[in-house]
Amino acid sequence: MTRRVLIPIAALVLLMALSPNSLASPANTRVTRDATAGSYLRYDGTSDATMAACSTGKRSQNEPTIAVDPHNTQVVVAGSNDYCAQIVNGDVWPGYYRSTDGGGSWSDSLVPGYPDDSSTGGMASPAHGSCSAGGDPSQAFDADGRLFYAFICFNRSKPINGTVYSARYLSDGSSYDRTVLIKKGSPSAQFSGSGLFQDKINITADQTSGLFSGNVYVAWSQYTGKAANNSILLSRSTDHGLTFSPAARVTPVEHGTGSFTDLAVGPDGAIYLTYLTYPSSSRPTSDIWLVKSANGGVSFGPPSHVASITRFDSDQFSGGIGAVDCGDGPFACPSGFTYSRFFSSSAVAADANGVHVVYAAELASGQSKVFVRNSPDGVSFPAPPVQLDGVATGHQWFPDIASGGGTITVVFYDSRGDPGYAPSVPPGNTAAGVNSGDVVNTFIARSSNGTTWTETQVTSEGSNFGWETHGSRRIGFWGDYLYVSAVGAAVNVAWTDSRDLVPGSDPREIGADDDHDGFDVLQPCTYTPNDINAPSYSSPAVNDACLSQGGLDENIYSDRL
């Protein structure tokens, strides 16, 4: 049967506005085209000061998400923390990118509601005016081409107010409809003292034809100051994202802090949620868990234990101070290494053969590897974890997983080509703390059964996540994840990439402060130099034109496999 789709006028405007200017190779396609005038447009096809600045700002984009539309697999959408919004708005905002040719070319925008957004949709967003920064994007389509884009919104100064929202796009993601509030935060002091901060979200939709078809599920971590009872919450929508249920706690209290949740819906509509817990007085290990709901998210069964792991977290490389990121000047660490933060996490996929949980963990040698553990029912795990490969060099981290068309795909970052690799050294550093080159690549592993895997390097150029790109600071930030989405044989991956970044010198570094570590990026501004210990350490304003010269130019790249 041929389905007829009536597209409203606003949607036609957006379709024309977001039509790609030119086609590119589907392989290693640049998603964030922030060096081309007019490349960013608002959801309604118009421009404003923010869109103009984003189009040529060459700022950082990280934490990519990607989603293939089951209604039309040539439509692929992506998102990121897009720092181009800083130029006008003062802080980051969720980027929204759309392709109509399977990921071969992209058109760029931001989710409506950023502080300087004067559009009708932007002014109507409940996020507008309530928060200055947005990020942690996650996207999912339902079977009819509705797109749900979840993100958090917060303030970096008091009140922090970390809050979860979901934006809805209709007509295969071409027409922005509305943004709805899912769970509000409360005033807090940057994870200390009182207050609630919602963070690290994940969204999925039931694309089956079963009883819960069309339901939308959102899970996230709720941080209560620095309390030990942080939890995983879940909210669901049974009216296609118009409203969401009150948040319900999924993790038991005795698990303590839970984080980095991921969701999947199986062929029968069952929901699977995986998460990581940290050591506590009642359980001294770090553990991966899986919970299952067979009733559309109304309730979940008891957690199934997937694995106890040794985490591959960046703070182990700081030299004993526990810093999750290290750089230059006031941000230097005793170890002398330069790196952006990374953490262990897990992800889940479900298909006709069962449930597959992927995670990264350290071997006894200190090398980080990616593992998959398979379950026939999402409750029991009769077989031990499977290590994807036995490659002797390089770390692997940030895995994501999807299943479609009888093939399971895992995507991850890998530094196996790093000439400076040692288990005790963060990726991209030599033992002396010097840049070892653009040695991080995106890999995929594919399997038909979850036990035997074939690996392929996806990226045609490497990256290094030590580049000091975090705006006014002298550290890097490259996000907490990368993404894969699969619908049948249509599989797309997205990652953060440094190939367009311009190295250079930082005029704030002189004398003993200039450590020549090779991680400095182009900073062609004039600063008043300060000693590294001086309290008057200077930073450029986020809207300083010097920051648009390419030194911060992290981009999102993608590939259709």
Coordinates of C-alpha atoms in Angstrom, one line a residue:
M1 CA 0.0 0.0 0.0
T2 CA 1.3 3.5 -0.9
R3 CA 1.2 5.9 2.0
R4 CA 0.3 9.4 1.2
V5 CA 2.0 12.1 3.3
L6 CA 0.6 15.6 3.5
I7 CA 3.3 18.1 4.4
P8 CA 2.2 21.4 5.9
I9 CA 3.5 24.7 4.5
A10 CA 5.9 25.1 7.4
A11 CA 7.4 21.7 6.7
L12 CA 7.8 22.6 3.0
V13 CA 9.6 25.8 4.0
L14 CA 12.0 23.8 6.2
L15 CA 12.5 21.2 3.5
M16 CA 13.6 23.9 1.1
A17 CA 15.7 25.7 3.7
L18 CA 17.5 22.5 4.7
S19 CA 18.1 21.3 1.2
P20 CA 21.9 20.5 0.9
N21 CA 23.9 22.8 -1.3
S22 CA 26.0 20.0 -2.7
L23 CA 26.4 16.3 -2.5
A24 CA 29.4 14.7 -0.9
S25 CA 30.8 11.2 -0.6
P26 CA 28.8 9.1 1.9
A27 CA 32.0 8.0 3.6
N28 CA 33.4 10.3 6.3
T29 CA 31.0 13.0 5.5
R30 CA 31.3 16.2 7.5
V31 CA 28.0 16.8 9.3
T32 CA 28.7 20.2 10.9
R33 CA 29.4 22.6 8.1
D34 CA 30.3 25.6 10.2
A35 CA 32.8 27.1 7.7
T36 CA 30.2 28.0 5.0
A37 CA 28.1 31.1 5.1
G38 CA 24.4 30.4 5.2
S39 CA 24.9 26.7 6.1
Y40 CA 22.9 27.0 9.4
L41 CA 19.3 28.1 9.3
R42 CA 16.5 28.2 11.8
Y43 CA 13.8 25.5 11.8
D44 CA 11.5 27.9 9.7
G45 CA 14.1 28.4 7.0
T46 CA 15.2 31.9 8.2
S47 CA 18.4 33.2 9.7
D48 CA 19.4 35.3 12.7
A49 CA 22.6 36.4 14.4
T50 CA 23.0 33.0 15.9
M51 CA 22.6 31.1 12.6
A52 CA 25.0 33.5 10.9
A53 CA 27.6 33.1 13.5
C54 CA 27.2 29.3 13.5
S55 CA 27.6 29.1 9.8
T56 CA 31.2 30.4 9.9
G57 CA 32.1 30.0 13.6
K58 CA 34.4 26.9 13.3
R59 CA 33.6 26.1 16.9
S60 CA 33.5 22.7 18.7
Q61 CA 30.8 20.1 18.2
N62 CA 30.9 16.9 20.3
E63 CA 28.8 14.2 21.8
P64 CA 27.2 13.2 18.5
T65 CA 23.9 11.3 18.2
I66 CA 22.5 9.8 15.0
A67 CA 19.2 8.2 14.0
V68 CA 18.0 6.5 10.8
D69 CA 14.3 7.0 10.0
P70 CA 12.5 3.7 9.6
H71 CA 9.7 5.5 7.7
N72 CA 12.3 6.5 5.0
T73 CA 15.8 5.2 5.6
Q74 CA 17.3 7.8 3.3
V75 CA 16.5 10.3 6.0
V76 CA 19.1 10.4 8.8
V77 CA 19.4 13.0 11.5
A78 CA 22.2 13.8 13.9
G79 CA 22.8 16.1 16.8
S80 CA 25.6 17.4 19.0
N81 CA 26.7 19.8 21.7
D82 CA 27.1 22.7 19.3
Y83 CA 29.4 25.4 20.7
C84 CA 28.7 27.7 17.8
A85 CA 25.8 29.0 19.9
Q86 CA 28.3 30.5 22.3
I87 CA 29.2 33.2 19.9
V88 CA 25.9 35.0 20.3
N89 CA 24.2 33.2 23.2
G90 CA 27.2 32.8 25.5
D91 CA 27.0 29.0 25.8
V92 CA 26.5 25.7 24.1
W93 CA 23.1 24.5 22.6
P94 CA 21.9 21.3 20.9
G95 CA 22.7 21.2 17.2
Y96 CA 20.2 19.5 14.8
Y97 CA 21.4 18.2 11.5
R98 CA 19.4 16.4 8.8
S99 CA 20.3 14.4 5.6
T100 CA 17.9 13.2 2.9
D101 CA 20.4 11.1 1.0
G102 CA 21.4 8.5 3.6
G103 CA 24.0 10.7 5.2
G104 CA 25.9 11.8 2.1
S105 CA 25.2 15.5 2.7
W106 CA 23.8 17.5 5.6
S107 CA 21.9 20.6 6.5
D108 CA 22.5 22.3 9.9
S109 CA 20.4 24.1 12.5
L110 CA 19.9 24.3 16.3
V111 CA 17.0 23.0 18.3
P112 CA 14.7 26.0 18.8
G113 CA 14.7 27.7 22.2
Y114 CA 18.3 29.0 22.5
P115 CA 18.5 32.3 24.5
D116 CA 18.7 34.6 21.5
D117 CA 16.0 32.7 19.6
S118 CA 13.2 35.1 18.5
S119 CA 11.4 32.7 16.3
T120 CA 7.8 31.6 17.1
G121 CA 8.9 28.1 17.9
G122 CA 11.9 29.2 19.9
M123 CA 9.9 31.7 22.0
A124 CA 7.3 29.0 22.7
S125 CA 9.8 26.4 23.9
P126 CA 9.7 25.9 27.7
A127 CA 13.5 25.8 27.6
H128 CA 13.6 29.4 26.3
G129 CA 14.6 31.8 29.1
S130 CA 14.8 29.0 31.7
C131 CA 18.4 27.9 30.9
S132 CA 21.4 29.2 29.1
A133 CA 23.1 26.0 28.0
G134 CA 21.8 22.8 26.4
G135 CA 23.5 19.5 25.5
D136 CA 23.7 15.7 26.0
P137 CA 21.6 15.1 22.8
S138 CA 19.8 11.8 22.1
Q139 CA 17.5 11.1 19.2
A140 CA 14.9 8.4 18.1
F141 CA 12.3 8.0 15.4
D142 CA 9.1 6.2 15.7
A143 CA 7.8 4.0 12.8
D144 CA 5.8 6.9 11.3
G145 CA 8.7 9.3 11.0
R146 CA 8.2 11.4 14.1
L147 CA 11.5 12.3 15.6
F148 CA 12.1 12.8 19.3
Y149 CA 15.2 14.8 20.3
A150 CA 16.0 14.7 24.1
F151 CA 18.4 17.1 25.7
I152 CA 19.3 18.6 29.0
C153 CA 19.2 22.4 29.7
F154 CA 21.0 24.1 32.5
N155 CA 22.9 27.1 33.8
R156 CA 26.6 27.0 34.6
S157 CA 26.1 29.5 37.4
K158 CA 23.5 29.3 40.2
P159 CA 20.8 28.2 39.9
I160 CA 22.1 25.3 37.9
N161 CA 18.6 23.8 37.3
G162 CA 19.5 20.8 35.2
T163 CA 16.3 19.9 33.3
V164 CA 15.3 17.2 30.7
Y165 CA 13.4 18.2 27.6
S166 CA 12.3 16.5 24.4
A167 CA 11.8 18.3 21.1
R168 CA 9.4 16.7 18.5
Y169 CA 9.9 17.0 14.8
L170 CA 7.2 15.7 12.3
S171 CA 7.3 14.6 8.6
D172 CA 10.5 12.6 8.9
G173 CA 12.3 15.2 11.0
S174 CA 11.7 18.0 8.5
S175 CA 9.2 20.0 10.5
Y176 CA 9.8 21.2 14.1
D177 CA 6.6 20.9 16.2
R178 CA 7.2 21.6 19.8
T179 CA 9.4 21.0 22.9
V180 CA 8.0 19.5 26.1
L181 CA 9.3 19.4 29.6
I182 CA 10.0 15.9 31.0
K183 CA 11.7 16.5 34.4
K184 CA 12.7 19.7 36.0
G185 CA 15.8 20.2 38.0
S186 CA 16.0 22.4 41.1
P187 CA 18.5 24.9 42.2
S188 CA 21.8 23.3 43.1
A189 CA 25.4 24.3 43.5
Q190 CA 27.2 22.4 40.7
F191 CA 26.7 18.9 42.2
S192 CA 27.3 20.0 45.8
G193 CA 24.9 20.8 48.5
S194 CA 21.2 20.4 47.8
G195 CA 19.3 20.4 44.5
L196 CA 18.6 18.0 41.6
F197 CA 20.5 17.9 38.4
Q198 CA 19.2 15.7 35.5
D199 CA 22.0 14.5 33.2
K200 CA 23.2 11.8 30.7
I201 CA 20.0 11.1 29.0
N202 CA 19.0 8.5 26.4
I203 CA 15.8 8.3 24.4
T204 CA 14.2 5.5 22.3
A205 CA 10.9 4.8 20.6
D206 CA 9.0 1.6 20.0
Q207 CA 9.2 1.0 16.2
T208 CA 7.4 -2.3 16.4
S209 CA 3.7 -3.0 15.4
G210 CA 2.9 -4.5 18.8
L211 CA 0.9 -3.4 21.8
F212 CA 3.2 -0.5 22.7
S213 CA 4.0 0.7 19.2
G214 CA 4.8 4.4 19.1
N215 CA 5.6 4.7 22.8
V216 CA 8.6 6.9 23.6
Y217 CA 11.0 6.2 26.5
V218 CA 13.5 8.5 28.1
A219 CA 16.0 7.5 30.8
W220 CA 18.6 9.6 32.6
S221 CA 20.7 10.0 35.7
Q222 CA 19.4 12.3 38.5
Y223 CA 22.2 13.7 40.6
T224 CA 21.3 14.8 44.1
G225 CA 24.2 17.0 45.0
K226 CA 27.0 14.6 45.9
A227 CA 24.8 12.1 47.6
A228 CA 25.4 8.4 47.2
N229 CA 21.9 7.6 46.2
N230 CA 22.0 9.1 42.7
S231 CA 19.6 7.1 40.5
I232 CA 18.4 6.2 37.0
L233 CA 14.9 7.6 36.2
L234 CA 12.6 6.8 33.3
S235 CA 9.7 8.6 31.8
R236 CA 7.4 7.4 29.0
S237 CA 5.0 8.9 26.5
T238 CA 2.0 7.1 25.2
D239 CA 0.8 10.0 23.0
H240 CA 3.7 10.3 20.6
G241 CA 5.7 12.7 22.6
L242 CA 3.0 15.2 23.5
T243 CA 3.3 14.5 27.2
F244 CA 5.5 12.3 29.4
S245 CA 4.7 10.4 32.6
P246 CA 6.1 11.4 36.0
A247 CA 9.7 10.1 36.3
A248 CA 10.0 6.7 38.1
R249 CA 13.1 5.4 39.6
V250 CA 14.4 2.3 37.9
T251 CA 17.5 1.4 39.9
P252 CA 17.3 0.0 43.4
V253 CA 18.5 2.1 46.3
E254 CA 21.1 -0.4 47.3
H255 CA 22.9 0.1 43.9
G256 CA 23.9 3.6 45.0
T257 CA 25.1 5.8 42.1
G258 CA 23.9 4.8 38.7
S259 CA 25.0 6.5 35.5
F260 CA 25.4 6.3 31.7
T261 CA 22.1 4.6 30.9
D262 CA 21.2 3.3 27.5
L263 CA 17.8 2.0 26.1
A264 CA 16.7 -0.5 23.5
V265 CA 13.3 -1.9 22.4
G266 CA 13.1 -5.5 21.3
P267 CA 11.0 -7.0 18.5
D268 CA 8.2 -7.8 21.0
G269 CA 8.2 -4.4 22.5
A270 CA 10.1 -5.3 25.6
I271 CA 12.3 -2.4 26.9
Y272 CA 15.9 -3.0 28.0
L273 CA 17.9 -0.5 30.0
T274 CA 21.6 -0.8 30.9
Y275 CA 23.6 1.3 33.3
L276 CA 26.8 1.4 35.3
T277 CA 27.2 1.5 39.1
Y278 CA 30.2 2.7 41.1
P279 CA 31.8 1.1 44.2
S280 CA 30.0 1.7 47.4
S281 CA 30.1 0.4 51.0
S282 CA 27.7 -2.3 50.2
R283 CA 29.2 -3.3 46.8
P284 CA 33.0 -2.6 46.3
T285 CA 33.0 -3.2 42.5
S286 CA 32.0 -1.3 39.4
D287 CA 29.2 -3.1 37.7
I288 CA 27.2 -3.2 34.5
W289 CA 23.5 -4.0 34.9
L290 CA 20.5 -4.6 32.7
V291 CA 16.8 -4.3 33.6
K292 CA 13.8 -5.3 31.5
S293 CA 10.2 -4.1 31.2
A294 CA 7.6 -6.3 29.5
N295 CA 4.7 -3.9 30.1
G296 CA 5.6 -0.8 28.2
G297 CA 7.7 0.8 30.9
V298 CA 5.1 0.7 33.6
S299 CA 7.5 -1.4 35.8
F300 CA 10.8 -3.1 35.5
G301 CA 12.0 -6.4 36.8
P302 CA 15.0 -6.8 39.1
P303 CA 18.4 -5.9 37.7
S304 CA 20.4 -8.6 36.0
H305 CA 24.2 -8.5 36.6
V306 CA 26.1 -8.2 33.3
A307 CA 29.7 -7.8 34.6
S308 CA 32.0 -6.5 37.3
I309 CA 34.6 -4.4 35.6
T310 CA 37.8 -2.3 36.1
R311 CA 36.8 1.0 34.7
F312 CA 38.8 2.8 32.0
D313 CA 38.3 6.3 33.3
S314 CA 40.5 9.3 32.5
D315 CA 41.2 10.3 36.1
Q316 CA 43.6 7.4 36.5
F317 CA 46.1 9.3 34.3
S318 CA 46.1 12.6 36.3
G319 CA 49.0 11.7 38.6
G320 CA 47.0 11.2 41.8
I321 CA 44.8 14.2 41.9
G322 CA 41.7 12.6 40.4
A323 CA 41.3 15.2 37.6
V324 CA 39.1 13.9 34.7
D325 CA 40.8 16.2 32.3
C326 CA 44.3 17.7 32.2
G327 CA 45.9 20.5 30.1
D328 CA 48.2 23.5 30.5
G329 CA 48.7 26.3 32.9
P330 CA 46.2 26.2 35.8
F331 CA 44.8 23.0 34.3
A332 CA 48.0 21.0 34.3
C333 CA 48.2 17.7 36.2
P334 CA 51.2 16.2 38.1
S335 CA 51.4 13.4 35.5
G336 CA 52.2 15.9 32.7
F337 CA 49.7 14.2 30.4
T338 CA 47.1 16.2 28.4
Y339 CA 43.7 14.6 27.8
S340 CA 40.0 15.2 27.7
R341 CA 37.7 13.2 30.0
F342 CA 36.5 9.7 29.2
F343 CA 34.6 7.1 31.2
S344 CA 33.5 3.5 31.0
S345 CA 29.9 3.1 30.0
S346 CA 27.6 0.4 28.5
A347 CA 25.0 0.2 25.7
V348 CA 22.3 -2.3 24.7
A349 CA 20.7 -3.6 21.5
A350 CA 17.9 -6.2 21.1
D351 CA 16.9 -8.3 18.2
A352 CA 15.3 -11.7 17.3
N353 CA 18.4 -13.5 18.6
G354 CA 18.3 -11.9 22.1
V355 CA 19.8 -8.9 23.9
H356 CA 23.4 -7.7 23.5
V357 CA 25.2 -5.5 26.1
V358 CA 28.4 -3.8 25.1
Y359 CA 30.9 -2.1 27.4
A360 CA 34.5 -1.1 27.7
A361 CA 36.7 -2.3 30.6
E362 CA 40.4 -2.6 31.5
L363 CA 42.2 -5.8 31.3
A364 CA 44.7 -6.8 34.0
S365 CA 47.4 -5.2 31.9
G366 CA 45.7 -1.8 31.9
Q367 CA 44.6 -2.0 28.3
S368 CA 41.0 -1.0 27.7
K369 CA 39.0 -3.4 25.5
V370 CA 35.4 -3.6 24.3
F371 CA 33.3 -6.6 25.4
V372 CA 29.8 -7.9 24.4
R373 CA 27.7 -10.1 26.6
N374 CA 24.7 -11.8 25.1
S375 CA 21.4 -12.9 26.7
P376 CA 18.6 -14.9 25.1
D377 CA 15.9 -13.1 27.2
G378 CA 17.4 -10.0 28.8
V379 CA 17.4 -11.7 32.2
S380 CA 19.9 -14.5 32.1
F381 CA 23.5 -14.5 30.7
P382 CA 24.5 -18.1 30.2
A383 CA 27.7 -17.4 28.2
P384 CA 30.7 -15.3 29.4
P385 CA 31.5 -11.9 27.9
V386 CA 33.1 -11.9 24.4
Q387 CA 36.1 -9.7 23.8
L388 CA 35.8 -8.1 20.3
D389 CA 39.5 -8.6 19.4
G390 CA 42.9 -9.6 20.8
V391 CA 44.9 -6.6 19.3
A392 CA 47.8 -6.1 21.6
T393 CA 48.1 -2.3 21.4
G394 CA 45.8 0.6 21.8
H395 CA 42.9 1.5 24.0
Q396 CA 39.2 1.0 23.0
W397 CA 36.4 3.1 24.6
F398 CA 33.0 4.7 24.2
P399 CA 31.2 1.7 22.5
D400 CA 27.7 1.9 21.2
I401 CA 25.6 -0.9 19.6
A402 CA 22.7 -1.3 17.3
S403 CA 21.1 -4.3 15.4
G404 CA 19.3 -4.3 12.1
G405 CA 18.8 -6.7 9.2
G406 CA 20.4 -9.6 11.0
T407 CA 23.6 -7.8 11.7
I408 CA 24.8 -6.4 15.0
T409 CA 27.1 -3.3 14.8
V410 CA 29.4 -1.9 17.5
V411 CA 31.1 1.4 17.1
F412 CA 34.0 2.6 19.3
Y413 CA 37.1 4.8 19.5
D414 CA 40.4 2.9 19.1
S415 CA 44.1 4.0 19.5
R416 CA 45.7 0.7 18.2
G417 CA 47.8 2.8 15.8
D418 CA 49.3 5.0 18.5
P419 CA 53.1 4.8 18.4
G420 CA 53.2 6.1 22.0
Y421 CA 50.8 3.5 23.3
A422 CA 51.3 2.1 26.7
P423 CA 48.6 0.8 29.1
S424 CA 49.7 3.5 31.6
V425 CA 49.5 6.4 29.1
P426 CA 46.2 8.1 27.9
P427 CA 45.4 7.8 24.2
G428 CA 47.4 10.2 22.0
N429 CA 50.2 10.9 24.5
T430 CA 53.7 9.7 24.7
A431 CA 55.2 8.6 28.0
A432 CA 56.6 12.1 28.3
G433 CA 53.2 13.7 27.8
V434 CA 53.8 14.9 24.3
N435 CA 51.2 14.7 21.4
S436 CA 51.8 11.3 19.7
G437 CA 49.8 12.3 16.6
D438 CA 46.2 11.9 15.3
V439 CA 46.1 8.3 16.3
V440 CA 42.5 7.8 17.5
N441 CA 40.2 6.3 14.9
T442 CA 36.6 5.2 14.8
F443 CA 36.2 1.4 14.3
I444 CA 33.2 -0.8 13.9
A445 CA 32.8 -4.5 14.7
R446 CA 30.0 -6.5 13.1
S447 CA 28.5 -9.9 13.9
S448 CA 25.5 -12.0 13.0
N449 CA 25.4 -13.9 16.3
G450 CA 27.1 -11.7 18.9
T451 CA 30.0 -14.1 19.5
T452 CA 32.2 -13.8 16.3
W453 CA 33.2 -10.3 15.2
T454 CA 34.8 -8.7 12.2
E455 CA 36.4 -5.2 12.7
T456 CA 36.8 -2.4 10.2
Q457 CA 38.3 1.1 10.6
V458 CA 35.7 3.7 9.6
T459 CA 37.7 6.9 9.7
S460 CA 39.9 7.9 6.8
E461 CA 41.8 10.3 9.0
G462 CA 42.7 10.1 12.7
S463 CA 42.0 12.4 15.6
N464 CA 43.6 13.2 18.9
F465 CA 41.4 14.0 21.9
G466 CA 44.1 15.9 23.8
W467 CA 43.9 19.0 21.6
E468 CA 43.1 21.9 24.0
T469 CA 39.8 23.0 22.4
H470 CA 37.6 23.9 25.3
G471 CA 37.2 27.5 24.6
S472 CA 38.7 29.8 27.2
R473 CA 40.3 26.9 29.1
R474 CA 43.5 25.1 28.2
I475 CA 42.1 21.5 28.2
G476 CA 40.2 19.4 25.7
F477 CA 36.6 18.3 25.7
W478 CA 35.4 15.7 23.2
G479 CA 32.3 14.5 24.8
D480 CA 31.2 11.3 26.5
Y481 CA 30.0 9.1 23.6
L482 CA 29.6 8.4 19.9
Y483 CA 26.6 6.8 18.2
V484 CA 25.4 4.1 15.8
S485 CA 21.8 3.7 14.4
A486 CA 20.5 0.7 12.4
V487 CA 17.2 0.2 10.5
G488 CA 17.4 -3.0 8.5
A489 CA 20.5 -2.8 6.2
A490 CA 20.7 1.0 6.7
V491 CA 23.4 1.6 9.4
N492 CA 24.9 5.1 10.1
V493 CA 27.6 6.0 12.6
A494 CA 28.7 9.4 13.9
W495 CA 31.8 10.5 15.8
T496 CA 33.7 13.6 17.0
D497 CA 36.7 14.4 14.7
S498 CA 39.7 16.7 14.8
R499 CA 40.8 16.6 11.2
D500 CA 39.8 20.2 10.5
L501 CA 41.3 21.6 13.7
V502 CA 44.2 24.1 13.2
P503 CA 47.2 23.6 15.6
G504 CA 49.0 26.7 16.7
S505 CA 50.5 28.5 19.6
D506 CA 48.8 29.9 22.7
P507 CA 50.1 33.4 23.5
R508 CA 49.2 32.8 27.2
E509 CA 52.0 30.3 27.4
I510 CA 55.5 31.8 27.9
G511 CA 58.6 30.7 29.7
A512 CA 58.1 27.8 32.1
D513 CA 54.4 27.9 31.2
D514 CA 55.1 26.9 27.6
D515 CA 55.6 23.2 27.9
H516 CA 55.7 22.4 24.1
D517 CA 53.5 19.4 24.5
G518 CA 52.1 19.7 21.0
F519 CA 48.5 20.0 22.0
D520 CA 48.1 23.8 21.6
V521 CA 45.6 25.0 19.0
L522 CA 45.5 28.2 17.0
Q523 CA 44.8 31.2 19.3
P524 CA 45.6 34.3 17.3
C525 CA 44.4 36.8 19.9
T526 CA 46.6 39.1 21.9
Y527 CA 46.6 38.3 25.6
T528 CA 48.4 39.8 28.6
P529 CA 50.6 36.9 29.6
N530 CA 50.3 35.7 33.1
D531 CA 52.4 33.4 35.2
I532 CA 50.7 30.0 35.5
N533 CA 50.1 30.5 39.2
A534 CA 48.8 34.0 38.8
P535 CA 45.2 34.4 40.0
S536 CA 44.5 36.8 37.1
Y537 CA 44.8 34.1 34.4
S538 CA 43.3 35.5 31.3
S539 CA 40.8 33.9 29.0
P540 CA 39.2 35.2 25.8
A541 CA 35.5 35.9 25.7
V542 CA 33.4 33.2 24.1
N543 CA 32.4 35.6 21.3
D544 CA 36.0 36.6 20.5
A545 CA 36.5 36.5 16.8
C546 CA 39.9 34.9 17.2
L547 CA 38.2 31.7 18.3
S548 CA 36.6 31.3 14.9
Q549 CA 39.9 30.8 13.1
G550 CA 39.9 27.0 13.4
G551 CA 41.7 26.3 16.6
L552 CA 38.5 25.0 18.2
D553 CA 37.2 23.3 15.1
E554 CA 36.1 19.9 16.3
N555 CA 33.4 18.6 13.9
I556 CA 30.9 15.7 13.7
Y557 CA 31.6 13.3 10.9
S558 CA 29.4 10.4 9.8
D559 CA 29.4 7.3 7.6
R560 CA 26.8 5.0 6.2
L561 CA 28.2 1.5 6.4

